[in-house]
Coordinates of C-alpha atoms in Angstrom, one line a residue:
X171 CA -12.6 27.4 53.4
X172 CA -13.8 29.1 50.1
X173 CA -10.3 30.3 49.3
X174 CA -8.8 26.6 49.6
X175 CA -11.7 24.9 47.8
X176 CA -12.3 27.3 45.1
X177 CA -8.7 26.4 43.3
X178 CA -10.0 22.6 43.1
X179 CA -12.4 23.2 40.5
X180 CA -10.3 24.4 38.0
X181 CA -7.6 21.7 38.6
X182 CA -10.1 19.0 38.3
X183 CA -11.3 20.7 35.0
X184 CA -7.7 20.8 34.0
X185 CA -6.9 17.2 35.0
X186 CA -10.0 15.9 33.2
X187 CA -9.2 18.0 29.8
X188 CA -5.6 16.6 29.9
X189 CA -6.7 13.0 30.3
X190 CA -9.2 13.6 27.3
X191 CA -6.7 15.4 24.9
X192 CA -3.9 12.2 25.8
X193 CA -7.0 9.8 25.0
X194 CA -7.7 11.8 21.8
X195 CA -4.1 11.9 20.8
X196 CA -3.7 8.3 21.3
X197 CA -6.9 7.4 19.3
X198 CA -5.4 9.7 16.5
X199 CA -2.2 7.7 16.6
X200 CA -4.2 4.2 16.8
X201 CA -6.4 5.2 13.8
X202 CA -3.3 6.0 11.8
X203 CA -1.3 2.9 12.4
X204 CA -4.5 1.1 11.3
X205 CA -4.3 3.0 8.2
X206 CA -7.9 3.8 8.1
X207 CA -9.4 4.5 4.6
X208 CA -12.4 6.7 5.7
X209 CA -14.3 5.1 2.7
X210 CA -17.7 6.7 3.8
X211 CA -16.3 10.2 3.5
X212 CA -14.8 9.3 0.1
X213 CA -18.3 8.3 -0.8
X214 CA -19.4 11.7 0.6
X215 CA -16.6 13.4 -1.4
X216 CA -17.5 11.7 -4.8
X217 CA -21.2 12.8 -4.1
X218 CA -20.2 16.0 -3.7
X219 CA -17.9 16.2 -7.2
X220 CA -21.2 14.8 -8.9
X221 CA -23.4 17.7 -7.8
X222 CA -20.4 19.9 -9.2
X223 CA -20.1 18.2 -12.4
X224 CA -23.9 17.8 -12.8
X225 CA -23.7 13.9 -13.1
X226 CA -26.6 11.4 -11.9
X227 CA -26.4 11.3 -8.1
X228 CA -27.9 7.9 -8.0
X229 CA -26.0 6.5 -10.7
X230 CA -22.7 6.8 -8.6
X231 CA -20.5 4.2 -7.6
X232 CA -17.5 5.1 -5.3
X233 CA -14.5 3.8 -4.2
X234 CA -13.1 0.5 -5.1
X235 CA -15.9 -0.8 -2.9
X236 CA -18.5 0.4 -5.7
X237 CA -20.6 1.9 -2.9
X238 CA -23.9 3.7 -3.8
X239 CA -25.5 7.1 -3.0
X240 CA -27.8 6.4 -0.3
X241 CA -28.7 9.8 1.2
X242 CA -31.3 12.2 0.5
X243 CA -30.1 14.9 -2.0
X244 CA -29.9 17.3 0.3
X245 CA -27.2 15.6 1.9
X246 CA -25.3 16.1 -1.4
X247 CA -25.6 19.4 -1.6
X248 CA -23.8 19.9 2.0
X249 CA -20.8 17.6 0.1
X250 CA -20.2 20.0 -2.1
X251 CA -17.4 21.8 -0.2
X252 CA -15.6 18.7 0.1
X253 CA -13.7 17.9 -3.4
X254 CA -12.2 21.1 -2.8
X255 CA -9.6 19.5 -0.6
X256 CA -7.3 16.7 -1.3
X257 CA -8.1 13.4 0.4
X258 CA -5.3 13.6 3.3
X259 CA -6.2 17.0 4.3
X260 CA -9.8 16.0 4.1
X261 CA -9.5 12.7 6.1
X262 CA -7.4 14.9 8.8
X263 CA -10.1 17.7 9.0
X264 CA -13.0 15.3 9.4
X265 CA -11.3 13.2 12.0
X266 CA -10.6 16.8 14.0
X267 CA -14.3 17.8 13.4
X268 CA -15.6 14.3 14.9
X269 CA -13.6 14.5 17.7
X270 CA -14.9 18.0 18.2
X271 CA -18.3 16.4 17.7
X272 CA -18.0 13.7 19.8
X273 CA -17.3 16.0 22.8
X274 CA -20.3 18.2 21.6
X275 CA -22.6 14.7 21.9
X276 CA -21.1 13.9 25.2
X277 CA -22.0 17.6 26.5
X278 CA -25.6 17.5 25.5
X279 CA -25.9 13.8 26.4
X280 CA -24.9 15.4 29.8
X281 CA -27.3 18.1 29.4
X282 CA -29.9 15.6 28.8
X283 CA -29.4 13.8 31.9
X284 CA -28.8 16.7 34.3
X285 CA -25.5 16.4 34.7
X286 CA -23.3 18.9 32.4
X287 CA -20.0 20.1 34.4
X288 CA -17.0 21.0 32.1
X289 CA -15.0 18.2 33.8
X290 CA -17.3 15.6 33.2
X291 CA -17.5 16.0 29.8
X292 CA -14.1 15.7 29.6
X293 CA -14.1 12.4 31.9
X294 CA -16.9 11.2 29.5
X295 CA -15.5 11.8 26.1
X296 CA -11.9 10.7 27.2
X297 CA -13.2 6.9 27.2
X298 CA -16.2 7.3 24.7
X299 CA -13.7 7.5 21.8
X300 CA -12.8 4.0 22.2
X301 CA -16.1 2.5 22.2
X302 CA -16.9 0.7 18.9
X303 CA -19.7 2.9 17.2
X304 CA -17.8 5.7 17.9
X305 CA -14.1 4.2 16.6
X306 CA -15.8 3.1 13.6
X307 CA -17.9 6.3 13.3
X308 CA -14.2 8.2 12.9
X309 CA -12.6 5.2 11.0
X310 CA -15.3 5.6 8.2
X311 CA -15.6 9.3 8.1
X312 CA -19.4 8.8 8.7
X313 CA -21.3 11.9 9.9
X314 CA -23.6 9.8 12.8
X315 CA -22.1 12.2 15.4
X316 CA -23.3 15.4 13.4
X317 CA -27.1 14.0 13.1
X318 CA -26.8 13.0 16.8
X319 CA -25.4 16.7 17.9
X320 CA -28.6 18.3 15.7
X321 CA -31.2 16.3 17.6
X322 CA -29.9 16.7 20.7
X323 CA -29.3 20.1 20.7
X324 CA -32.9 20.7 19.5
X325 CA -34.1 18.5 22.0
X326 CA -32.2 20.1 24.9
X327 CA -33.3 23.6 24.2
X328 CA -35.3 25.5 26.5
X329 CA -35.8 29.2 25.0
X330 CA -37.2 31.0 28.2
X331 CA -40.2 32.2 26.5
X332 CA -41.2 28.8 25.0
X333 CA -40.8 27.7 21.4
X334 CA -39.0 30.0 19.5
X335 CA -37.9 30.2 15.7
X336 CA -35.2 27.7 16.2
X337 CA -37.1 25.2 17.9
X338 CA -37.2 22.1 15.4
X339 CA -34.5 23.2 13.0
X340 CA -32.1 20.9 14.1
X341 CA -34.0 17.9 14.1
X342 CA -35.8 19.1 10.5
X343 CA -32.0 19.0 9.1
X344 CA -30.9 16.1 10.3
X345 CA -33.9 14.4 8.7
X346 CA -33.2 16.1 5.6
X347 CA -30.1 14.5 5.6
X348 CA -31.1 11.0 6.4
X349 CA -34.2 9.7 7.1
X350 CA -33.8 8.2 10.3
X351 CA -34.5 11.0 12.9
X352 CA -37.9 11.7 11.3
X353 CA -39.1 9.4 14.3
X354 CA -38.0 11.9 16.4
X355 CA -40.9 14.2 14.7
X356 CA -43.2 11.3 14.6
X357 CA -42.7 11.3 18.7
X358 CA -43.4 14.8 19.0
X359 CA -46.5 14.4 17.0
X360 CA -47.7 11.4 18.9
X361 CA -47.1 13.0 22.2
X362 CA -49.1 16.1 21.3
X363 CA -52.0 14.5 19.8
X364 CA -51.9 12.1 23.1
X365 CA -52.3 15.1 25.2
X366 CA -54.6 16.8 23.4
X367 CA -56.8 13.7 23.5
X368 CA -56.3 13.7 27.5
X369 CA -57.8 17.4 27.3
X370 CA -54.4 19.1 27.3
X371 CA -53.6 21.7 24.6
X372 CA -50.4 19.5 23.3
X373 CA -49.1 22.8 21.7
X374 CA -45.5 22.5 23.0
X375 CA -44.9 19.4 21.2
X376 CA -47.3 20.1 18.4
X377 CA -45.2 23.6 17.6
X378 CA -41.9 21.2 18.1
X379 CA -43.1 18.9 15.2
X380 CA -44.2 22.0 13.1
X381 CA -40.7 23.8 13.0
X382 CA -38.9 20.4 12.5
X383 CA -41.5 19.5 9.6
X384 CA -41.0 23.5 8.3
X385 CA -37.2 23.0 8.6
X386 CA -37.5 19.4 6.7
X387 CA -39.6 20.8 4.0
X388 CA -37.5 23.8 3.5
X389 CA -34.2 22.0 3.0
X390 CA -36.0 19.3 0.7
X391 CA -37.3 21.7 -1.5
X392 CA -33.8 23.4 -1.7
X393 CA -32.6 20.5 -2.9
X394 CA -35.1 19.8 -5.3
X395 CA -34.6 23.2 -6.8
X396 CA -30.9 22.7 -7.2
X397 CA -31.3 19.0 -8.0
X398 CA -34.7 18.3 -9.7
X399 CA -33.9 15.2 -11.4
X400 CA -31.8 13.6 -8.1
X401 CA -34.8 14.4 -6.2
X402 CA -37.4 12.6 -8.3
X403 CA -35.6 9.6 -8.6
X404 CA -35.0 9.6 -4.7
X405 CA -38.5 10.1 -3.6
X406 CA -40.1 8.3 -6.2
X407 CA -37.7 5.0 -6.2
X408 CA -34.7 5.3 -4.2
X409 CA -36.1 5.8 -0.9
X410 CA -37.8 2.3 -1.3
X411 CA -34.4 0.4 -2.1
X412 CA -33.3 -0.6 1.1
X413 CA -31.0 -3.6 -0.3
X414 CA -29.1 -0.7 -2.1
X415 CA -27.6 -0.2 1.3
X416 CA -25.9 -3.3 1.8
X417 CA -26.9 -7.1 2.4
X418 CA -29.5 -7.2 5.2
X419 CA -27.6 -10.2 7.0
X420 CA -24.0 -8.2 7.2
X421 CA -23.1 -8.6 11.1
X422 CA -22.6 -4.7 10.9
X423 CA -26.5 -4.4 10.6
X424 CA -27.4 -4.4 14.1
X425 CA -31.1 -3.2 13.3
X426 CA -34.1 -5.8 13.6
X427 CA -34.0 -6.8 10.0
X428 CA -30.5 -7.7 10.3
X429 CA -31.0 -10.0 13.4
X430 CA -33.7 -11.8 11.7
X431 CA -32.0 -12.4 8.2
X432 CA -28.8 -13.7 10.1
X433 CA -31.4 -15.8 12.7
X434 CA -33.4 -17.1 9.8
X435 CA -30.8 -18.0 7.4
X436 CA -32.0 -15.6 4.7
X437 CA -30.8 -12.6 2.8
X438 CA -34.5 -11.0 3.1
X439 CA -36.9 -11.6 5.8
X440 CA -39.5 -9.9 4.1
X441 CA -43.0 -9.6 5.5
X442 CA -41.9 -11.3 8.7
X443 CA -39.6 -8.1 9.4
X444 CA -42.3 -5.7 8.4
X445 CA -44.5 -7.0 10.7
X446 CA -42.0 -7.3 13.9
X447 CA -40.8 -3.7 12.9
X448 CA -44.4 -2.6 12.9
X449 CA -44.9 -3.9 16.3
X450 CA -41.2 -2.7 17.8
X451 CA -42.3 0.9 16.6
X452 CA -45.4 1.3 18.0
X453 CA -44.2 -0.4 21.4
X454 CA -41.3 1.7 21.7
X455 CA -43.1 4.8 20.5
X456 CA -45.4 3.9 23.3
X457 CA -42.7 3.8 25.9
X458 CA -41.2 7.4 24.6
X459 CA -44.5 9.3 24.4
X460 CA -45.5 7.8 28.0
X461 CA -41.8 9.1 29.4
X462 CA -42.6 12.4 27.5
X463 CA -46.0 12.8 29.0
X464 CA -44.5 12.1 32.4
X465 CA -41.9 15.1 32.3
X466 CA -39.1 12.4 31.7
X467 CA -37.5 13.5 28.5
X468 CA -34.2 11.6 28.9
X469 CA -36.0 8.1 28.7
X470 CA -38.3 9.6 25.9
X471 CA -35.1 10.6 23.8
X472 CA -33.0 7.2 24.4
X473 CA -36.5 5.3 23.8
X474 CA -37.4 6.8 20.6
X475 CA -33.5 6.7 19.4
X476 CA -33.5 3.0 20.3
X477 CA -36.8 2.4 18.3
X478 CA -35.5 4.0 15.2
X479 CA -32.3 2.1 15.1
X480 CA -34.1 -1.4 15.5
X481 CA -37.0 -0.7 12.9
X482 CA -34.5 1.0 10.3
X483 CA -33.9 -1.5 7.6
X484 CA -30.2 -1.1 8.0
X485 CA -28.7 0.3 11.5
X486 CA -24.9 -0.3 10.8
X487 CA -22.7 -0.7 14.2
X488 CA -21.7 2.9 13.9
X489 CA -25.2 4.3 13.6
X490 CA -25.5 3.3 17.5
X491 CA -23.5 6.1 18.9
X492 CA -26.6 6.8 21.0
X493 CA -25.1 4.0 23.3
X494 CA -23.3 7.3 24.9
X495 CA -27.0 8.7 26.4
X496 CA -28.1 5.5 26.9
X497 CA -25.1 4.6 29.3
X498 CA -25.2 7.9 30.8
X499 CA -28.7 7.5 31.4
X500 CA -29.0 4.3 33.2
X501 CA -25.7 5.2 35.4
X502 CA -27.5 8.5 36.6
X503 CA -30.8 6.8 37.4
X504 CA -29.4 4.3 39.7
X505 CA -29.4 1.7 37.1
X506 CA -25.6 0.8 37.6
X507 CA -25.5 -2.9 36.5
X508 CA -27.2 -2.3 33.5
X509 CA -25.4 0.7 32.5
X510 CA -22.0 -1.1 33.0
X511 CA -23.4 -4.1 31.2
X512 CA -24.1 -1.7 28.4
X513 CA -21.0 -0.1 28.2
X514 CA -19.2 -3.5 28.1
X515 CA -21.3 -4.6 25.1
X516 CA -20.4 -1.5 22.8
X517 CA -17.1 -1.6 24.0
X518 CA -16.7 -5.5 22.8
X519 CA -16.6 -4.9 19.5
X520 CA -18.6 -8.3 19.5
X521 CA -20.4 -8.2 16.4
X522 CA -17.1 -8.5 14.7
X523 CA -15.9 -11.6 16.4
X524 CA -18.3 -13.5 14.2
X525 CA -17.5 -14.6 10.5
X526 CA -17.7 -11.9 8.2
X527 CA -17.1 -10.4 4.6
X528 CA -16.8 -11.9 1.1
X529 CA -19.1 -15.1 0.6
X530 CA -21.6 -13.9 3.2
X531 CA -20.8 -16.2 5.7
X532 CA -23.4 -14.7 8.1
X533 CA -26.2 -16.5 6.3
X534 CA -24.5 -19.6 8.0
X535 CA -23.9 -18.5 11.6
X536 CA -24.3 -20.9 14.7
X537 CA -25.9 -20.2 17.9
X538 CA -23.1 -18.5 19.6
X539 CA -22.1 -16.5 16.9
X540 CA -25.8 -15.6 16.3
X541 CA -26.0 -14.4 19.8
X542 CA -23.1 -12.5 19.2
X543 CA -24.1 -11.0 16.0
X544 CA -27.2 -9.5 17.7
X545 CA -25.6 -8.0 20.7
X546 CA -26.5 -4.4 20.0
X547 CA -30.3 -4.9 18.9
X548 CA -30.6 -7.2 21.8
X549 CA -29.4 -4.2 24.4
X550 CA -31.8 -2.4 22.2
X551 CA -34.7 -4.4 23.1
X552 CA -33.9 -5.0 26.9
X553 CA -33.5 -1.1 27.3
X554 CA -36.9 -0.3 25.9
X555 CA -38.4 -3.0 28.4
X556 CA -36.4 -1.2 31.3
X557 CA -37.7 2.2 30.2
X558 CA -41.0 0.7 30.3
X559 CA -40.6 -0.8 33.9
X560 CA -38.6 2.5 35.4
X561 CA -42.0 4.5 34.6
X562 CA -44.7 3.7 37.4
X563 CA -45.7 6.9 37.6
X564 CA -45.4 10.9 36.8
X565 CA -41.7 11.5 37.6
X566 CA -39.1 13.8 38.2
X567 CA -36.2 13.0 36.6
X568 CA -35.8 15.0 33.5
X569 CA -37.0 18.2 32.4
X570 CA -40.9 18.4 32.5
X571 CA -42.5 19.7 29.7
X572 CA -45.5 21.7 30.3
X573 CA -48.5 21.7 27.9

């Protein structure tokens, strides 16, 4: 029996790998046929060149679209090797690198939900590359998959002897590159604090948060030492200018701020957005903390990711690559209808069905168009509700973190 069954495993893995490679090859061909510009990659390259030339990083306007620098200075340091390659070779390398990161992201997402067989990784990665957030990430040459891999690698590690010197490093570095992952650090701090108030030590979460804070501080101090002027400008001014990233009402902005801007037909939802974002942040973190304390880390991680995407001033559609672990979590926990619905939404490219582009037509959308322009944020909000109702008591789905 063993002799008959054992060859089936490598055969299944080989078939899955073949399907994945065919899907990736078709994707690559489609990207080339679409003549994608990888405009964000061009901005990263310009940032690296600006650092090398000693130019003012936050006065930079790159590409024909005059896009500004929006990330912290540490990100620009990481981009300094990019000008060494010509644009064509850089685009090829970025596409190959992002496809490799997608496989890693799927692997870590499956590890998070407890299903990490090799063939499963390939079967999931093959269609995942075609969902809109992943497609757009590769189309623009974005770094979303890199940041997501850093966060998930950090949050799925289980050192045998408890937290080690690498605990928190991935999360800290991701936050130093882009501030949105900082909400995961807040999740760790809040969980540790709540556990301590309940009579526990809270140490695993607090030590994890401390490691992330040290990594973030180290990267930020390094950037400050190399780029003191740019660091001062970013942390004292640019970090508070959400409008530099783009118009709030853009249909690509699937954050709560974008949804409100389109709904209210205003370029700046102002205080109303701030109040709504604060409420969503508290409620979303409460769900994540509750899940984490009950040993359901998959729900905690996904709830925190969705909360961060909703409350950020701008969450472009390509930032929603977290739809991959969301779908996997819902599917493996028995919420098959919700999983299929979520998959359908993120493969529909629905935000791009509404009028968009020059002239800011998103400020004048009708009812059906408003609904289509808010589908990612709507799915995120529904997920938080489902996550809350799926936590009736201490459970065993996920790896329990013992204080």
